[in-house]
Amino acid sequence: YRAVKGDTLKIEKLDAAEGDAVEFDQVLMIGEGDNVKVGAPLVSGGKVKARVLVQAKDKKVDVIKFRRRQNYRRTHGHRQHFTLVEITGFTGAPRKQAAAAEE
C-alpha cells in the first residue's frame, strides 16, 4: 500500500481491536521528492504507525455454479473481513537536507 500521513486505508483483517495502535515494519520505500530511501528488499528501521478505526465485513460477493440443461444451480455468498486504519506517522524516514545559505 502507498501511505501518506492522515490517510485511511482499507486493508486485510488485522488481529487488533478498534482504537489500538499498530505498527507495520515491512517497508519497501520511504520518503518524498528527491529525498527517497529504497530498501533491498526492505528499508532497515523503516516503520509505519497507524490506528485501527473499524473492524468490519465487506459487501457480499455471490458465487454461482451453473450447468445448463442439467437443472444444476448452486449459490454461495462470501463477505471478506477487513480493517480500516488511519496512518499516524513514520519512522526511519530520510532527513530533509537544509539549503546552504549564501553570504
Short mmCIF file of N, CA and C in Angstrom, two decimals:
data_model
loop_
_atom_site.label_atom_id
_atom_site.label_comp_id
_atom_site.label_asym_id
_atom_site.label_seq_id
_atom_site.Cartn_x
_atom_site.Cartn_y
_atom_site.Cartn_z
N TYR A 1 0.83 -1.19 0.00
CA TYR A 1 0.00 0.00 0.00
C TYR A 1 0.87 1.25 0.00
N ARG A 2 0.37 2.31 -0.58
CA ARG A 2 1.03 3.61 -0.58
C ARG A 2 0.34 4.43 0.50
N ALA A 3 1.11 4.92 1.46
CA ALA A 3 0.52 5.60 2.61
C ALA A 3 1.07 7.01 2.76
N VAL A 4 0.19 7.93 3.14
CA VAL A 4 0.54 9.30 3.46
C VAL A 4 -0.05 9.58 4.84
N LYS A 5 0.65 10.37 5.64
CA LYS A 5 0.17 10.66 6.99
C LYS A 5 -1.22 11.27 6.93
N GLY A 6 -2.14 10.71 7.71
CA GLY A 6 -3.52 11.18 7.74
C GLY A 6 -4.46 10.39 6.84
N ASP A 7 -3.93 9.53 5.96
CA ASP A 7 -4.76 8.71 5.08
C ASP A 7 -5.48 7.62 5.86
N THR A 8 -6.62 7.17 5.32
CA THR A 8 -7.28 5.98 5.84
C THR A 8 -7.18 4.90 4.77
N LEU A 9 -6.75 3.70 5.18
CA LEU A 9 -6.56 2.59 4.26
C LEU A 9 -7.45 1.42 4.65
N LYS A 10 -8.02 0.76 3.66
CA LYS A 10 -8.81 -0.45 3.87
C LYS A 10 -7.90 -1.63 3.54
N ILE A 11 -7.50 -2.38 4.57
CA ILE A 11 -6.54 -3.47 4.39
C ILE A 11 -7.15 -4.78 4.88
N GLU A 12 -6.44 -5.88 4.64
CA GLU A 12 -6.91 -7.18 5.10
C GLU A 12 -6.98 -7.19 6.63
N LYS A 13 -7.78 -8.09 7.17
CA LYS A 13 -8.07 -8.10 8.61
C LYS A 13 -6.81 -8.28 9.44
N LEU A 14 -6.68 -7.41 10.46
CA LEU A 14 -5.60 -7.49 11.43
C LEU A 14 -6.15 -7.99 12.75
N ASP A 15 -5.31 -8.62 13.54
CA ASP A 15 -5.71 -9.10 14.86
C ASP A 15 -5.49 -7.97 15.87
N ALA A 16 -6.35 -6.96 15.84
CA ALA A 16 -6.26 -5.81 16.74
C ALA A 16 -7.67 -5.27 16.96
N ALA A 17 -7.88 -4.68 18.14
CA ALA A 17 -9.19 -4.11 18.46
C ALA A 17 -9.30 -2.69 17.93
N GLU A 18 -10.53 -2.20 17.83
CA GLU A 18 -10.75 -0.83 17.37
C GLU A 18 -10.12 0.14 18.36
N GLY A 19 -9.39 1.12 17.85
CA GLY A 19 -8.71 2.10 18.70
C GLY A 19 -7.28 1.74 19.03
N ASP A 20 -6.85 0.51 18.75
CA ASP A 20 -5.48 0.08 19.04
C ASP A 20 -4.50 0.74 18.07
N ALA A 21 -3.26 0.91 18.54
CA ALA A 21 -2.18 1.40 17.68
C ALA A 21 -1.46 0.18 17.11
N VAL A 22 -1.20 0.19 15.81
CA VAL A 22 -0.48 -0.90 15.15
C VAL A 22 0.73 -0.32 14.43
N GLU A 23 1.71 -1.19 14.19
CA GLU A 23 2.95 -0.76 13.55
C GLU A 23 3.30 -1.76 12.46
N PHE A 24 3.60 -1.26 11.27
CA PHE A 24 3.99 -2.10 10.14
C PHE A 24 5.49 -1.91 9.93
N ASP A 25 6.26 -3.01 9.97
CA ASP A 25 7.71 -2.90 9.87
C ASP A 25 8.27 -3.36 8.53
N GLN A 26 7.43 -3.82 7.63
CA GLN A 26 7.90 -4.24 6.30
C GLN A 26 7.65 -3.10 5.32
N VAL A 27 8.62 -2.19 5.22
CA VAL A 27 8.51 -1.00 4.38
C VAL A 27 9.45 -1.15 3.19
N LEU A 28 8.93 -0.98 1.98
CA LEU A 28 9.74 -1.13 0.77
C LEU A 28 10.43 0.16 0.37
N MET A 29 9.75 1.31 0.56
CA MET A 29 10.31 2.59 0.16
C MET A 29 9.74 3.67 1.07
N ILE A 30 10.56 4.67 1.40
CA ILE A 30 10.09 5.75 2.26
C ILE A 30 10.71 7.06 1.81
N GLY A 31 9.96 8.14 1.90
CA GLY A 31 10.45 9.45 1.52
C GLY A 31 9.55 10.11 0.50
N GLU A 32 9.96 11.31 0.04
CA GLU A 32 9.20 12.02 -0.98
C GLU A 32 10.13 12.90 -1.79
N GLY A 33 9.73 13.17 -3.03
CA GLY A 33 10.53 14.03 -3.90
C GLY A 33 11.88 13.41 -4.23
N ASP A 34 12.95 14.22 -4.08
CA ASP A 34 14.31 13.73 -4.34
C ASP A 34 14.88 12.99 -3.15
N ASN A 35 14.26 13.11 -2.01
CA ASN A 35 14.75 12.52 -0.77
C ASN A 35 14.05 11.19 -0.51
N VAL A 36 14.49 10.13 -1.22
CA VAL A 36 13.83 8.83 -1.17
C VAL A 36 14.82 7.77 -0.71
N LYS A 37 14.35 6.85 0.12
CA LYS A 37 15.16 5.73 0.59
C LYS A 37 14.47 4.45 0.14
N VAL A 38 15.16 3.64 -0.69
CA VAL A 38 14.60 2.41 -1.23
C VAL A 38 15.31 1.24 -0.58
N GLY A 39 14.55 0.26 -0.14
CA GLY A 39 15.11 -0.91 0.51
C GLY A 39 15.51 -1.98 -0.49
N ALA A 40 16.29 -2.95 0.01
CA ALA A 40 16.70 -4.05 -0.84
C ALA A 40 16.58 -5.36 -0.05
N PRO A 41 15.45 -5.97 0.13
CA PRO A 41 14.13 -5.57 -0.34
C PRO A 41 13.39 -4.63 0.62
N LEU A 42 13.80 -4.56 1.91
CA LEU A 42 13.09 -3.72 2.88
C LEU A 42 13.99 -2.61 3.39
N VAL A 43 13.38 -1.50 3.82
CA VAL A 43 14.13 -0.39 4.41
C VAL A 43 14.43 -0.75 5.86
N SER A 44 15.72 -0.73 6.24
CA SER A 44 16.07 -1.07 7.61
C SER A 44 15.66 0.08 8.53
N GLY A 45 14.94 -0.24 9.58
CA GLY A 45 14.49 0.77 10.53
C GLY A 45 13.24 1.51 10.09
N GLY A 46 12.73 1.22 8.93
CA GLY A 46 11.53 1.91 8.44
C GLY A 46 10.27 1.28 9.01
N LYS A 47 9.42 2.11 9.61
CA LYS A 47 8.16 1.62 10.19
C LYS A 47 7.05 2.62 9.89
N VAL A 48 5.84 2.09 9.79
CA VAL A 48 4.65 2.92 9.60
C VAL A 48 3.75 2.68 10.80
N LYS A 49 3.33 3.78 11.43
CA LYS A 49 2.45 3.68 12.60
C LYS A 49 1.04 4.04 12.18
N ALA A 50 0.05 3.28 12.70
CA ALA A 50 -1.35 3.50 12.33
C ALA A 50 -2.25 3.22 13.53
N ARG A 51 -3.50 3.65 13.40
CA ARG A 51 -4.50 3.43 14.43
C ARG A 51 -5.69 2.74 13.78
N VAL A 52 -6.21 1.67 14.43
CA VAL A 52 -7.33 0.91 13.88
C VAL A 52 -8.62 1.70 14.11
N LEU A 53 -9.34 1.97 13.03
CA LEU A 53 -10.61 2.69 13.13
C LEU A 53 -11.80 1.73 13.20
N VAL A 54 -11.84 0.74 12.29
CA VAL A 54 -13.00 -0.14 12.18
C VAL A 54 -12.55 -1.55 11.83
N GLN A 55 -13.19 -2.55 12.44
CA GLN A 55 -13.09 -3.95 12.03
C GLN A 55 -14.46 -4.32 11.48
N ALA A 56 -14.57 -4.71 10.22
CA ALA A 56 -15.89 -4.95 9.64
C ALA A 56 -15.81 -5.99 8.53
N LYS A 57 -16.98 -6.25 7.92
CA LYS A 57 -17.07 -7.13 6.76
C LYS A 57 -17.41 -6.29 5.54
N ASP A 58 -16.90 -6.71 4.40
CA ASP A 58 -17.13 -6.01 3.14
C ASP A 58 -18.49 -6.41 2.56
N LYS A 59 -18.82 -5.86 1.40
CA LYS A 59 -20.06 -6.21 0.72
C LYS A 59 -20.05 -7.68 0.32
N LYS A 60 -21.23 -8.26 0.20
CA LYS A 60 -21.35 -9.67 -0.13
C LYS A 60 -21.05 -9.91 -1.60
N VAL A 61 -20.28 -10.97 -1.85
CA VAL A 61 -19.98 -11.41 -3.21
C VAL A 61 -20.70 -12.73 -3.42
N ASP A 62 -21.55 -12.80 -4.44
CA ASP A 62 -22.29 -14.03 -4.73
C ASP A 62 -21.50 -14.88 -5.72
N VAL A 63 -21.33 -16.16 -5.39
CA VAL A 63 -20.65 -17.12 -6.26
C VAL A 63 -21.71 -18.10 -6.75
N ILE A 64 -21.80 -18.27 -8.06
CA ILE A 64 -22.85 -19.11 -8.65
C ILE A 64 -22.21 -20.19 -9.51
N LYS A 65 -22.61 -21.45 -9.27
CA LYS A 65 -22.21 -22.56 -10.13
C LYS A 65 -23.44 -22.98 -10.91
N PHE A 66 -23.29 -23.20 -12.21
CA PHE A 66 -24.44 -23.46 -13.06
C PHE A 66 -24.04 -24.39 -14.19
N ARG A 67 -24.87 -25.42 -14.43
CA ARG A 67 -24.67 -26.28 -15.60
C ARG A 67 -25.95 -26.24 -16.42
N ARG A 68 -25.82 -25.88 -17.65
CA ARG A 68 -27.01 -25.74 -18.49
C ARG A 68 -27.66 -27.10 -18.77
N ARG A 69 -28.95 -27.08 -18.86
CA ARG A 69 -29.79 -28.25 -19.20
C ARG A 69 -29.67 -29.40 -18.20
N GLN A 70 -29.11 -29.18 -17.03
CA GLN A 70 -28.96 -30.26 -16.06
C GLN A 70 -29.75 -30.00 -14.78
N ASN A 71 -30.46 -28.87 -14.71
CA ASN A 71 -31.17 -28.45 -13.50
C ASN A 71 -30.21 -28.40 -12.31
N TYR A 72 -29.01 -27.87 -12.55
CA TYR A 72 -27.98 -27.79 -11.52
C TYR A 72 -27.62 -26.32 -11.29
N ARG A 73 -27.95 -25.82 -10.12
CA ARG A 73 -27.61 -24.44 -9.74
C ARG A 73 -27.19 -24.44 -8.29
N ARG A 74 -26.06 -23.81 -8.00
CA ARG A 74 -25.60 -23.66 -6.62
C ARG A 74 -25.20 -22.21 -6.41
N THR A 75 -25.63 -21.63 -5.32
CA THR A 75 -25.22 -20.26 -4.99
C THR A 75 -24.54 -20.27 -3.63
N HIS A 76 -23.55 -19.43 -3.51
CA HIS A 76 -22.79 -19.33 -2.28
C HIS A 76 -22.38 -17.87 -2.12
N GLY A 77 -22.46 -17.35 -0.91
CA GLY A 77 -22.08 -15.96 -0.67
C GLY A 77 -20.84 -15.88 0.19
N HIS A 78 -20.11 -14.78 0.04
CA HIS A 78 -18.88 -14.58 0.82
C HIS A 78 -18.76 -13.11 1.20
N ARG A 79 -18.44 -12.83 2.47
CA ARG A 79 -18.17 -11.47 2.93
C ARG A 79 -16.78 -11.45 3.55
N GLN A 80 -15.88 -10.71 2.92
CA GLN A 80 -14.48 -10.64 3.35
C GLN A 80 -14.34 -9.69 4.55
N HIS A 81 -13.60 -10.12 5.57
CA HIS A 81 -13.29 -9.26 6.72
C HIS A 81 -12.22 -8.26 6.31
N PHE A 82 -12.29 -7.04 6.83
CA PHE A 82 -11.27 -6.04 6.56
C PHE A 82 -11.08 -5.14 7.77
N THR A 83 -9.98 -4.39 7.76
CA THR A 83 -9.66 -3.44 8.82
C THR A 83 -9.43 -2.08 8.17
N LEU A 84 -10.02 -1.05 8.75
CA LEU A 84 -9.82 0.32 8.28
C LEU A 84 -8.86 0.99 9.26
N VAL A 85 -7.70 1.45 8.75
CA VAL A 85 -6.68 2.07 9.60
C VAL A 85 -6.40 3.49 9.14
N GLU A 86 -5.99 4.33 10.10
CA GLU A 86 -5.56 5.70 9.81
C GLU A 86 -4.07 5.78 10.05
N ILE A 87 -3.31 6.27 9.08
CA ILE A 87 -1.86 6.40 9.19
C ILE A 87 -1.55 7.59 10.10
N THR A 88 -0.77 7.33 11.17
CA THR A 88 -0.45 8.39 12.13
C THR A 88 0.97 8.89 12.02
N GLY A 89 1.89 8.10 11.46
CA GLY A 89 3.26 8.58 11.34
C GLY A 89 4.20 7.54 10.77
N PHE A 90 5.46 7.98 10.59
CA PHE A 90 6.51 7.13 10.02
C PHE A 90 7.76 7.25 10.88
N THR A 91 8.59 6.21 10.87
CA THR A 91 9.92 6.29 11.46
C THR A 91 10.90 5.74 10.45
N GLY A 92 12.14 6.20 10.52
CA GLY A 92 13.16 5.76 9.58
C GLY A 92 13.16 6.53 8.29
N ALA A 93 12.42 7.63 8.22
CA ALA A 93 12.38 8.44 7.00
C ALA A 93 13.67 9.23 6.86
N PRO A 94 14.18 9.39 5.65
CA PRO A 94 15.38 10.19 5.45
C PRO A 94 15.12 11.65 5.81
N ARG A 95 16.13 12.30 6.37
CA ARG A 95 16.01 13.70 6.79
C ARG A 95 16.04 14.62 5.58
N LYS A 96 15.30 15.72 5.66
CA LYS A 96 15.36 16.72 4.59
C LYS A 96 16.64 17.52 4.78
N GLN A 97 17.37 17.73 3.69
CA GLN A 97 18.64 18.44 3.77
C GLN A 97 18.37 19.94 3.75
N ALA A 98 18.99 20.64 4.69
CA ALA A 98 18.80 22.09 4.77
C ALA A 98 19.58 22.77 3.64
N ALA A 99 18.98 23.78 3.06
CA ALA A 99 19.64 24.51 1.97
C ALA A 99 20.77 25.36 2.55
N ALA A 100 21.89 25.38 1.86
CA ALA A 100 23.05 26.16 2.34
C ALA A 100 22.79 27.63 2.09
N ALA A 101 22.96 28.43 3.12
CA ALA A 101 22.73 29.87 3.00
C ALA A 101 23.99 30.54 2.46
N GLU A 102 23.81 31.39 1.46
CA GLU A 102 24.96 32.09 0.88
C GLU A 102 25.14 33.43 1.56
N GLU A 103 26.39 33.84 1.76
CA GLU A 103 26.68 35.13 2.41
C GLU A 103 27.12 36.15 1.42
#
